[in-house]
Amino acid sequence: MDLCQASRPTSRRGFEIAIICALTLEADAVDALFDMYWDDDGPPFDKAPGDPNAYSMGAIGRHNVVLAHMPSMEKANAAMVASYCRMSFPSVKLILLVGVCGVVPFGPNNDEIVLGDVVVSDGIIQYDFGRRLPDQFKRKDTLLDSLGRPSLEIRGLLAKLKGLRGRKKLGTAMAKYLGELQREPLLAAQYPGIIHDRLFEAAYRHVGGQATCEQLGCDGNLTPRQRLHASRGDLEPAVHFGLIASGDSVIKSGQERDAIAAKEGVIAFEMEGAGVWDSSPCVVIKGACDYADSHKNKLWQHYAAATAAACIKALLSYWVSSTPDVTDIVPMPQSEDDETSLGRSTALKKPPTSRNGAKPVVLRGGSAIGGDAVNDDLGGTAEGGCAAGGDVKISSPSYWGAASLVGGDGTGGNAVGSRSVGGSAVGGNVRWMCSEAMV
């Protein structure tokens, strides 16, 4: 088994990562980057009673992931989906809200954000939560009315990703995964082209309902951007960290966009984050598909969904699961005549009668801690704590003790006289390798 590859969980408690998508095109991009599909491998996992959600289950890298498909947009639906998801999958430690959004073209530090870039939440501002007065809207922004900060674990992860090395590695991995998505024609994830990335002045309005700018001949002044001007081909997506505005309204006004951004310091607008943020450890990751103005259209949605999906797969390589690191050593059985095999065929060599200088041998992830006393032959591999029907032999007379296989949950095999924790011992038997050494 690949050390970076997850194994199929034995129950719903084996999933620690949940991804929520509001649109089918968003979920398609995420689903296409799964490395394994547990829906297609073995019986389906059940749900908690009363859970109406629809899920796709699989693995991304070394993480088991459940993808929740929202029935429709908006924060109330997002809150419901997240709540039921955590009820059915109680071990979930991180929820990723992934999809597309409208962006502010220039961030608080005047950083350019262009279509196809990805925004990652430092925090969520519920910009439409407040009081509508006769002549103005006043947002509730007191400490008790505001959404909280991310958890310590998430803040630490984001701090690491913001570093120079983290940004470089994240960008490289994103480009790789985006390329994989673009090789699937049905995802329509190709870069639409710089010519279609048009930012009009905030006051210039699109008049014509559902008609496109090309159909109407929108000819207002365009705001120049250095990134677009300097590019000679497809522009690589950048990642921006900052506050994201979340609400039930779709922003289609450049002037209102800029006013909210100036007041709140946000870099993007979306519609689901506020529903999940306070109840679950959450990161919002969205691809920029428009500039939240009246000229917005759906041309960039598939590409933006693909860049967001590529970003979450790259980000998950930094997320460390909370599997405990446990080694159990217990007393040996008393029989010296026990020649039993670990696996399916070859018996263990009987240890010598002398017990002078006896040393315990521990198998940890298929390796021997304590020397070269163990000759690993786990079906051709001795990695990851996976005993896939192979053998382990004691070949040195100078080592005594127990073989404790750390990293297996005993799936398909027996653990006789030792405990296995956390991974998979498939089709093999784990038995005492020698006797009385630890008594």
GROMACS .gro file of C-alpha atoms in nm:
model
  439
    1MET     CA    1   0.000   0.000   0.000
    2ASP     CA    2   0.118   0.351  -0.080
    3LEU     CA    3   0.213   0.532   0.240
    4CYS     CA    4   0.028   0.839   0.111
    5GLN     CA    5  -0.289   0.647   0.027
    6ALA     CA    6  -0.586   0.608   0.259
    7SER     CA    7  -0.750   0.271   0.322
    8ARG     CA    8  -1.124   0.214   0.321
    9PRO     CA    9  -1.273   0.297   0.663
   10THR     CA   10  -1.450   0.023   0.852
   11SER     CA   11  -1.730   0.260   0.955
   12ARG     CA   12  -1.857   0.616   0.925
   13ARG     CA   13  -1.625   0.712   1.210
   14GLY     CA   14  -1.330   0.674   0.976
   15PHE     CA   15  -1.400   1.005   0.796
   16GLU     CA   16  -1.233   1.320   0.935
   17ILE     CA   17  -1.272   1.555   0.636
   18ALA     CA   18  -1.604   1.680   0.496
   19ILE     CA   19  -1.643   1.889   0.181
   20ILE     CA   20  -1.965   2.078   0.107
   21CYS     CA   21  -2.058   2.206  -0.239
   22ALA     CA   22  -2.367   2.408  -0.329
   23LEU     CA   23  -2.362   2.356  -0.708
   24THR     CA   24  -2.331   2.037  -0.910
   25LEU     CA   25  -2.046   2.181  -1.118
   26GLU     CA   26  -1.856   2.252  -0.795
   27ALA     CA   27  -1.907   1.898  -0.666
   28ASP     CA   28  -1.808   1.751  -1.004
   29ALA     CA   29  -1.468   1.921  -0.987
   30VAL     CA   30  -1.404   1.798  -0.633
   31ASP     CA   31  -1.527   1.446  -0.708
   32ALA     CA   32  -1.298   1.423  -1.011
   33LEU     CA   33  -0.994   1.469  -0.785
   34PHE     CA   34  -1.076   1.179  -0.553
   35ASP     CA   35  -0.798   0.919  -0.557
   36MET     CA   36  -1.033   0.642  -0.442
   37TYR     CA   37  -1.411   0.605  -0.450
   38TRP     CA   38  -1.548   0.409  -0.158
   39ASP     CA   39  -1.896   0.423  -0.312
   40ASP     CA   40  -1.766   0.190  -0.583
   41ASP     CA   41  -1.560  -0.033  -0.353
   42GLY     CA   42  -1.766  -0.245  -0.119
   43PRO     CA   43  -2.106  -0.183   0.041
   44PRO     CA   44  -2.219   0.177   0.087
   45PHE     CA   45  -2.187   0.346   0.424
   46ASP     CA   46  -2.510   0.416   0.606
   47LYS     CA   47  -2.632   0.747   0.751
   48ALA     CA   48  -2.767   0.856   1.086
   49PRO     CA   49  -3.146   0.825   1.120
   50GLY     CA   50  -3.319   1.128   0.972
   51ASP     CA   51  -3.017   1.252   0.773
   52PRO     CA   52  -3.152   1.376   0.433
   53ASN     CA   53  -2.811   1.456   0.284
   54ALA     CA   54  -2.665   1.292  -0.025
   55TYR     CA   55  -2.297   1.198   0.001
   56SER     CA   56  -2.007   1.081  -0.212
   57MET     CA   57  -1.730   0.907  -0.021
   58GLY     CA   58  -1.372   0.845  -0.113
   59ALA     CA   59  -1.013   0.941  -0.043
   60ILE     CA   60  -0.796   1.238  -0.131
   61GLY     CA   61  -0.435   1.150  -0.065
   62ARG     CA   62  -0.414   0.996   0.281
   63HIS     CA   63  -0.746   1.141   0.398
   64ASN     CA   64  -1.085   0.974   0.388
   65VAL     CA   65  -1.329   1.237   0.265
   66VAL     CA   66  -1.706   1.268   0.253
   67LEU     CA   67  -1.851   1.507  -0.006
   68ALA     CA   68  -2.194   1.650   0.083
   69HIS     CA   69  -2.412   1.769  -0.205
   70MET     CA   70  -2.630   2.065  -0.105
   71PRO     CA   71  -2.990   2.061  -0.236
   72SER     CA   72  -2.969   2.435  -0.308
   73MET     CA   73  -2.767   2.745  -0.226
   74GLU     CA   74  -2.778   2.987   0.071
   75LYS     CA   75  -2.656   2.974   0.428
   76ALA     CA   76  -2.965   2.809   0.583
   77ASN     CA   77  -2.921   2.506   0.360
   78ALA     CA   78  -2.548   2.503   0.430
   79ALA     CA   79  -2.613   2.502   0.805
   80MET     CA   80  -2.856   2.212   0.772
   81VAL     CA   81  -2.622   2.007   0.553
   82ALA     CA   82  -2.326   2.062   0.787
   83SER     CA   83  -2.530   1.972   1.094
   84TYR     CA   84  -2.658   1.644   0.950
   85CYS     CA   85  -2.314   1.564   0.810
   86ARG     CA   86  -2.152   1.585   1.152
   87MET     CA   87  -2.432   1.375   1.298
   88SER     CA   88  -2.369   1.094   1.046
   89PHE     CA   89  -1.991   1.134   1.051
   90PRO     CA   90  -1.905   1.219   1.414
   91SER     CA   91  -1.527   1.207   1.361
   92VAL     CA   92  -1.523   1.499   1.115
   93LYS     CA   93  -1.258   1.747   1.227
   94LEU     CA   94  -1.258   1.984   0.928
   95ILE     CA   95  -1.528   2.105   0.688
   96LEU     CA   96  -1.423   2.261   0.359
   97LEU     CA   97  -1.683   2.476   0.185
   98VAL     CA   98  -1.576   2.469  -0.179
   99GLY     CA   99  -1.710   2.637  -0.491
  100VAL     CA  100  -1.727   2.967  -0.678
  101CYS     CA  101  -1.772   3.328  -0.566
  102GLY     CA  102  -1.762   3.692  -0.667
  103VAL     CA  103  -1.445   3.881  -0.578
  104VAL     CA  104  -1.327   4.231  -0.502
  105PRO     CA  105  -1.078   4.311  -0.781
  106PHE     CA  106  -0.834   4.485  -0.548
  107GLY     CA  107  -0.772   4.359  -0.195
  108PRO     CA  108  -0.699   4.564   0.119
  109ASN     CA  109  -0.329   4.573   0.026
  110ASN     CA  110  -0.417   4.660  -0.334
  111ASP     CA  111  -0.336   4.305  -0.446
  112GLU     CA  112  -0.498   4.226  -0.779
  113ILE     CA  113  -0.753   3.946  -0.776
  114VAL     CA  114  -0.848   3.821  -1.122
  115LEU     CA  115  -1.098   3.565  -1.245
  116GLY     CA  116  -0.987   3.210  -1.172
  117ASP     CA  117  -0.792   3.305  -0.859
  118VAL     CA  118  -0.880   3.127  -0.535
  119VAL     CA  119  -0.977   3.294  -0.207
  120VAL     CA  120  -0.928   3.120   0.128
  121SER     CA  121  -1.109   3.243   0.438
  122ASP     CA  122  -0.929   3.398   0.733
  123GLY     CA  123  -1.274   3.481   0.867
  124ILE     CA  124  -1.637   3.535   0.766
  125ILE     CA  125  -1.830   3.864   0.774
  126GLN     CA  126  -2.209   3.827   0.774
  127TYR     CA  127  -2.259   4.150   0.585
  128ASP     CA  128  -2.641   4.137   0.557
  129PHE     CA  129  -2.707   4.068   0.927
  130GLY     CA  130  -2.833   4.384   1.095
  131ARG     CA  131  -3.107   4.648   1.097
  132ARG     CA  132  -3.269   4.815   0.798
  133LEU     CA  133  -3.325   5.177   0.905
  134PRO     CA  134  -3.531   5.429   0.702
  135ASP     CA  135  -3.227   5.575   0.531
  136GLN     CA  136  -2.958   5.311   0.574
  137PHE     CA  137  -2.866   4.954   0.669
  138LYS     CA  138  -2.667   4.910   0.989
  139ARG     CA  139  -2.484   4.580   1.027
  140LYS     CA  140  -2.469   4.416   1.369
  141ASP     CA  141  -2.097   4.408   1.428
  142THR     CA  142  -2.058   4.384   1.804
  143LEU     CA  143  -1.843   4.108   1.951
  144LEU     CA  144  -2.148   3.901   2.046
  145ASP     CA  145  -2.309   3.944   1.705
  146SER     CA  146  -2.001   3.859   1.498
  147LEU     CA  147  -1.884   3.519   1.381
  148GLY     CA  148  -1.579   3.386   1.562
  149ARG     CA  149  -1.225   3.320   1.448
  150PRO     CA  150  -1.116   2.985   1.303
  151SER     CA  151  -0.992   2.721   1.547
  152LEU     CA  152  -0.628   2.721   1.660
  153GLU     CA  153  -0.555   2.422   1.438
  154ILE     CA  154  -0.698   2.593   1.130
  155ARG     CA  155  -0.521   2.921   1.206
  156GLY     CA  156  -0.194   2.732   1.236
  157LEU     CA  157  -0.253   2.560   0.903
  158LEU     CA  158  -0.332   2.889   0.728
  159ALA     CA  159  -0.026   3.055   0.881
  160LYS     CA  160   0.190   2.778   0.737
  161LEU     CA  161   0.030   2.811   0.393
  162LYS     CA  162   0.084   3.187   0.390
  163GLY     CA  163   0.459   3.145   0.425
  164LEU     CA  164   0.683   3.175   0.121
  165ARG     CA  165   0.758   2.804   0.099
  166GLY     CA  166   0.396   2.713   0.165
  167ARG     CA  167   0.271   2.942  -0.111
  168LYS     CA  168   0.521   2.803  -0.361
  169LYS     CA  169   0.433   2.441  -0.286
  170LEU     CA  170   0.062   2.518  -0.285
  171GLY     CA  171   0.085   2.688  -0.626
  172THR     CA  172   0.285   2.403  -0.777
  173ALA     CA  173   0.042   2.139  -0.651
  174MET     CA  174  -0.258   2.344  -0.767
  175ALA     CA  175  -0.119   2.367  -1.120
  176LYS     CA  176  -0.072   1.989  -1.127
  177TYR     CA  177  -0.427   1.909  -1.010
  178LEU     CA  178  -0.581   2.176  -1.232
  179GLY     CA  179  -0.409   2.012  -1.529
  180GLU     CA  180  -0.569   1.680  -1.434
  181LEU     CA  181  -0.914   1.840  -1.432
  182GLN     CA  182  -0.856   2.012  -1.765
  183ARG     CA  183  -0.785   1.675  -1.927
  184GLU     CA  184  -1.147   1.575  -1.860
  185PRO     CA  185  -1.351   1.736  -2.142
  186LEU     CA  186  -1.686   1.702  -1.966
  187LEU     CA  187  -1.571   1.929  -1.682
  188ALA     CA  188  -1.517   2.221  -1.925
  189ALA     CA  189  -1.237   2.346  -1.699
  190GLN     CA  190  -1.027   2.519  -1.965
  191TYR     CA  191  -0.909   2.876  -1.905
  192PRO     CA  192  -1.161   3.104  -2.086
  193GLY     CA  193  -0.892   3.353  -2.189
  194ILE     CA  194  -0.768   3.693  -2.077
  195ILE     CA  195  -0.985   3.861  -2.339
  196HIS     CA  196  -1.293   3.754  -2.141
  197ASP     CA  197  -1.160   3.885  -1.809
  198ARG     CA  198  -1.309   4.235  -1.824
  199LEU     CA  199  -1.337   4.466  -1.525
  200PHE     CA  200  -1.551   4.771  -1.590
  201GLU     CA  201  -1.546   5.081  -1.374
  202ALA     CA  202  -1.771   5.032  -1.073
  203ALA     CA  203  -2.028   5.292  -1.184
  204TYR     CA  204  -2.071   5.147  -1.535
  205ARG     CA  205  -2.387   4.937  -1.536
  206HIS     CA  206  -2.485   4.642  -1.747
  207VAL     CA  207  -2.831   4.713  -1.889
  208GLY     CA  208  -3.003   4.420  -2.052
  209GLY     CA  209  -3.099   4.150  -1.807
  210GLN     CA  210  -2.962   3.806  -1.903
  211ALA     CA  211  -2.793   3.922  -2.223
  212THR     CA  212  -2.413   3.907  -2.224
  213CYS     CA  213  -2.180   4.203  -2.253
  214GLU     CA  214  -2.088   4.086  -2.603
  215GLN     CA  215  -2.454   4.079  -2.705
  216LEU     CA  216  -2.519   4.424  -2.562
  217GLY     CA  217  -2.190   4.573  -2.671
  218CYS     CA  218  -2.083   4.695  -2.328
  219ASP     CA  219  -1.811   4.948  -2.406
  220GLY     CA  220  -1.745   5.126  -2.077
  221ASN     CA  221  -1.398   5.207  -1.957
  222LEU     CA  222  -1.204   4.902  -1.842
  223THR     CA  223  -0.993   4.909  -1.529
  224PRO     CA  224  -0.633   4.816  -1.616
  225ARG     CA  225  -0.467   4.525  -1.430
  226GLN     CA  226  -0.094   4.464  -1.436
  227ARG     CA  227  -0.120   4.087  -1.397
  228LEU     CA  228  -0.331   4.054  -1.709
  229HIS     CA  229  -0.119   4.297  -1.905
  230ALA     CA  230   0.205   4.114  -1.819
  231SER     CA  231   0.072   3.767  -1.905
  232ARG     CA  232   0.151   3.619  -2.246
  233GLY     CA  233  -0.066   3.310  -2.214
  234ASP     CA  234  -0.303   3.142  -1.972
  235LEU     CA  235  -0.275   3.313  -1.635
  236GLU     CA  236  -0.189   3.080  -1.346
  237PRO     CA  237  -0.437   3.115  -1.058
  238ALA     CA  238  -0.313   3.279  -0.740
  239VAL     CA  239  -0.432   3.212  -0.385
  240HIS     CA  240  -0.551   3.500  -0.165
  241PHE     CA  241  -0.617   3.479   0.210
  242GLY     CA  242  -0.859   3.719   0.373
  243LEU     CA  243  -1.205   3.797   0.505
  244ILE     CA  244  -1.499   3.672   0.300
  245ALA     CA  245  -1.844   3.836   0.304
  246SER     CA  246  -2.130   3.588   0.333
  247GLY     CA  247  -2.502   3.652   0.298
  248ASP     CA  248  -2.825   3.549   0.130
  249SER     CA  249  -2.806   3.818  -0.138
  250VAL     CA  250  -2.622   3.804  -0.469
  251ILE     CA  251  -2.412   4.118  -0.510
  252LYS     CA  252  -2.443   4.256  -0.865
  253SER     CA  253  -2.330   4.613  -0.811
  254GLY     CA  254  -1.974   4.734  -0.845
  255GLN     CA  255  -2.043   5.036  -0.627
  256GLU     CA  256  -2.201   4.834  -0.344
  257ARG     CA  257  -1.920   4.580  -0.373
  258ASP     CA  258  -1.657   4.848  -0.327
  259ALA     CA  259  -1.847   5.014  -0.041
  260ILE     CA  260  -1.873   4.688   0.157
  261ALA     CA  261  -1.512   4.599   0.082
  262ALA     CA  262  -1.390   4.940   0.198
  263LYS     CA  263  -1.586   4.918   0.523
  264GLU     CA  264  -1.532   4.552   0.613
  265GLY     CA  265  -1.201   4.469   0.444
  266VAL     CA  266  -1.342   4.166   0.260
  267ILE     CA  267  -1.198   4.021  -0.061
  268ALA     CA  268  -1.491   3.807  -0.183
  269PHE     CA  269  -1.867   3.747  -0.163
  270GLU     CA  270  -2.041   3.412  -0.129
  271MET     CA  271  -2.365   3.268   0.013
  272GLU     CA  272  -2.298   2.963   0.232
  273GLY     CA  273  -2.009   3.028   0.471
  274ALA     CA  274  -2.206   3.205   0.745
  275GLY     CA  275  -2.430   2.899   0.783
  276VAL     CA  276  -2.142   2.665   0.864
  277TRP     CA  277  -1.877   2.885   1.023
  278ASP     CA  278  -1.988   2.910   1.385
  279SER     CA  279  -2.102   2.549   1.429
  280SER     CA  280  -1.811   2.362   1.270
  281PRO     CA  281  -1.435   2.394   1.216
  282CYS     CA  282  -1.450   2.533   0.865
  283VAL     CA  283  -1.244   2.680   0.583
  284VAL     CA  284  -1.414   2.847   0.285
  285ILE     CA  285  -1.228   2.798  -0.043
  286LYS     CA  286  -1.383   2.959  -0.350
  287GLY     CA  287  -1.274   3.026  -0.707
  288ALA     CA  288  -1.336   3.373  -0.853
  289CYS     CA  289  -1.597   3.351  -1.130
  290ASP     CA  290  -1.706   3.720  -1.145
  291TYR     CA  291  -1.641   4.064  -0.998
  292ALA     CA  292  -1.972   4.091  -0.809
  293ASP     CA  293  -2.093   4.361  -1.050
  294SER     CA  294  -2.381   4.389  -1.296
  295HIS     CA  295  -2.168   4.237  -1.573
  296LYS     CA  296  -2.135   3.899  -1.402
  297ASN     CA  297  -2.206   3.588  -1.610
  298LYS     CA  298  -2.146   3.212  -1.591
  299LEU     CA  299  -1.862   3.189  -1.843
  300TRP     CA  300  -1.597   3.146  -1.573
  301GLN     CA  301  -1.785   2.916  -1.335
  302HIS     CA  302  -1.644   2.581  -1.448
  303TYR     CA  303  -1.286   2.707  -1.452
  304ALA     CA  304  -1.327   2.875  -1.112
  305ALA     CA  305  -1.475   2.556  -0.965
  306ALA     CA  306  -1.176   2.362  -1.099
  307THR     CA  307  -0.920   2.600  -0.945
  308ALA     CA  308  -1.097   2.580  -0.607
  309ALA     CA  309  -1.102   2.199  -0.624
  310ALA     CA  310  -0.733   2.192  -0.715
  311CYS     CA  311  -0.663   2.418  -0.417
  312ILE     CA  312  -0.839   2.195  -0.164
  313LYS     CA  313  -0.650   1.887  -0.280
  314ALA     CA  314  -0.323   2.078  -0.247
  315LEU     CA  315  -0.428   2.213   0.093
  316LEU     CA  316  -0.520   1.869   0.229
  317SER     CA  317  -0.162   1.752   0.184
  318TYR     CA  318  -0.079   1.991   0.472
  319TRP     CA  319  -0.360   1.875   0.700
  320VAL     CA  320  -0.243   1.621   0.959
  321SER     CA  321  -0.497   1.367   1.083
  322SER     CA  322  -0.528   1.312   1.457
  323THR     CA  323  -0.454   0.937   1.457
  324PRO     CA  324  -0.287   0.848   1.790
  325ASP     CA  325   0.061   0.700   1.777
  326VAL     CA  326   0.040   0.398   2.007
  327THR     CA  327   0.274   0.105   2.069
  328ASP     CA  328   0.152  -0.173   2.298
  329ILE     CA  329   0.391  -0.434   2.438
  330VAL     CA  330   0.230  -0.713   2.644
  331PRO     CA  331   0.354  -1.036   2.810
  332MET     CA  332   0.415  -1.344   2.594
  333PRO     CA  333   0.233  -1.676   2.604
  334GLN     CA  334   0.428  -1.945   2.793
  335SER     CA  335   0.448  -2.215   2.525
  336GLU     CA  336   0.789  -2.253   2.359
  337ASP     CA  337   0.655  -2.491   2.095
  338ASP     CA  338   0.432  -2.242   1.927
  339GLU     CA  339   0.543  -2.211   1.567
  340THR     CA  340   0.283  -1.989   1.412
  341SER     CA  341   0.293  -1.775   1.105
  342LEU     CA  342   0.200  -1.420   1.045
  343GLY     CA  343   0.018  -1.438   0.715
  344ARG     CA  344  -0.082  -1.737   0.515
  345SER     CA  345   0.214  -1.967   0.460
  346THR     CA  346   0.552  -1.957   0.629
  347ALA     CA  347   0.600  -2.050   0.998
  348LEU     CA  348   0.813  -1.839   1.225
  349LYS     CA  349   1.150  -1.982   1.312
  350LYS     CA  350   1.156  -2.111   1.666
  351PRO     CA  351   1.374  -1.890   1.887
  352PRO     CA  352   1.684  -2.037   2.048
  353THR     CA  353   1.673  -2.174   2.401
  354SER     CA  354   1.913  -1.918   2.544
  355ARG     CA  355   1.759  -1.601   2.680
  356ASN     CA  356   2.079  -1.412   2.752
  357GLY     CA  357   2.077  -1.062   2.615
  358ALA     CA  358   1.716  -1.091   2.502
  359LYS     CA  359   1.580  -0.781   2.328
  360PRO     CA  360   1.221  -0.699   2.234
  361VAL     CA  361   1.145  -0.659   1.867
  362VAL     CA  362   0.864  -0.426   1.763
  363LEU     CA  363   0.717  -0.415   1.417
  364ARG     CA  364   0.613  -0.057   1.357
  365GLY     CA  365   0.474   0.013   1.014
  366GLY     CA  366   0.651  -0.296   0.885
  367SER     CA  367   0.998  -0.209   1.015
  368ALA     CA  368   1.196  -0.348   1.305
  369ILE     CA  369   1.272  -0.114   1.590
  370GLY     CA  370   1.567  -0.256   1.779
  371GLY     CA  371   1.787  -0.377   1.495
  372ASP     CA  372   1.786  -0.604   1.194
  373ALA     CA  373   1.645  -0.899   1.383
  374VAL     CA  374   1.328  -0.906   1.180
  375ASN     CA  375   1.329  -1.011   0.818
  376ASP     CA  376   1.024  -0.837   0.670
  377ASP     CA  377   0.832  -1.016   0.401
  378LEU     CA  378   0.485  -0.867   0.413
  379GLY     CA  379   0.362  -0.973   0.076
  380GLY     CA  380   0.656  -0.797  -0.082
  381THR     CA  381   0.633  -0.483   0.128
  382ALA     CA  382   0.681  -0.385   0.489
  383GLU     CA  383   0.542  -0.034   0.486
  384GLY     CA  384   0.254   0.147   0.647
  385GLY     CA  385   0.165  -0.120   0.902
  386CYS     CA  386  -0.013  -0.328   0.640
  387ALA     CA  387   0.025  -0.707   0.659
  388ALA     CA  388  -0.138  -0.817   0.338
  389GLY     CA  389  -0.120  -1.192   0.377
  390GLY     CA  390   0.259  -1.213   0.395
  391ASP     CA  391   0.510  -1.340   0.650
  392VAL     CA  392   0.740  -1.207   0.915
  393LYS     CA  393   1.034  -1.420   1.033
  394ILE     CA  394   1.269  -1.387   1.325
  395SER     CA  395   1.611  -1.463   1.181
  396SER     CA  396   1.858  -1.354   1.448
  397PRO     CA  397   1.926  -1.560   1.765
  398SER     CA  398   2.018  -1.249   1.960
  399TYR     CA  399   1.675  -1.089   1.964
  400TRP     CA  400   1.373  -1.190   2.168
  401GLY     CA  401   1.035  -1.038   2.232
  402ALA     CA  402   0.703  -0.948   2.088
  403ALA     CA  403   0.612  -0.823   1.747
  404SER     CA  404   0.360  -0.547   1.795
  405LEU     CA  405   0.210  -0.435   1.464
  406VAL     CA  406   0.125  -0.068   1.499
  407GLY     CA  407  -0.091   0.078   1.227
  408GLY     CA  408  -0.351  -0.191   1.165
  409ASP     CA  409  -0.710  -0.240   1.267
  410GLY     CA  410  -0.706  -0.612   1.200
  411THR     CA  411  -0.930  -0.593   0.896
  412GLY     CA  412  -0.971  -0.942   0.758
  413GLY     CA  413  -0.724  -1.098   1.005
  414ASN     CA  414  -0.666  -1.190   1.366
  415ALA     CA  415  -0.452  -1.016   1.623
  416VAL     CA  416  -0.355  -1.290   1.868
  417GLY     CA  417  -0.149  -1.170   2.159
  418SER     CA  418  -0.083  -0.822   2.028
  419ARG     CA  419  -0.285  -0.512   1.958
  420SER     CA  420  -0.307  -0.334   1.629
  421VAL     CA  421  -0.403   0.030   1.610
  422GLY     CA  422  -0.509   0.264   1.331
  423GLY     CA  423  -0.438   0.118   0.987
  424SER     CA  424  -0.495  -0.216   0.816
  425ALA     CA  425  -0.375  -0.575   0.858
  426VAL     CA  426  -0.547  -0.731   0.560
  427GLY     CA  427  -0.584  -1.105   0.531
  428GLY     CA  428  -0.311  -1.190   0.781
  429ASN     CA  429  -0.276  -1.324   1.133
  430VAL     CA  430  -0.072  -1.141   1.393
  431ARG     CA  431   0.061  -1.385   1.652
  432TRP     CA  432   0.328  -1.419   1.913
  433MET     CA  433   0.672  -1.432   1.760
  434CYS     CA  434   0.856  -1.563   2.064
  435SER     CA  435   0.777  -1.655   2.419
  436GLU     CA  436   0.847  -1.540   2.773
  437ALA     CA  437   1.090  -1.271   2.665
  438MET     CA  438   0.887  -0.985   2.805
  439VAL     CA  439   0.755  -1.158   3.119
   0.00000   0.00000   0.00000
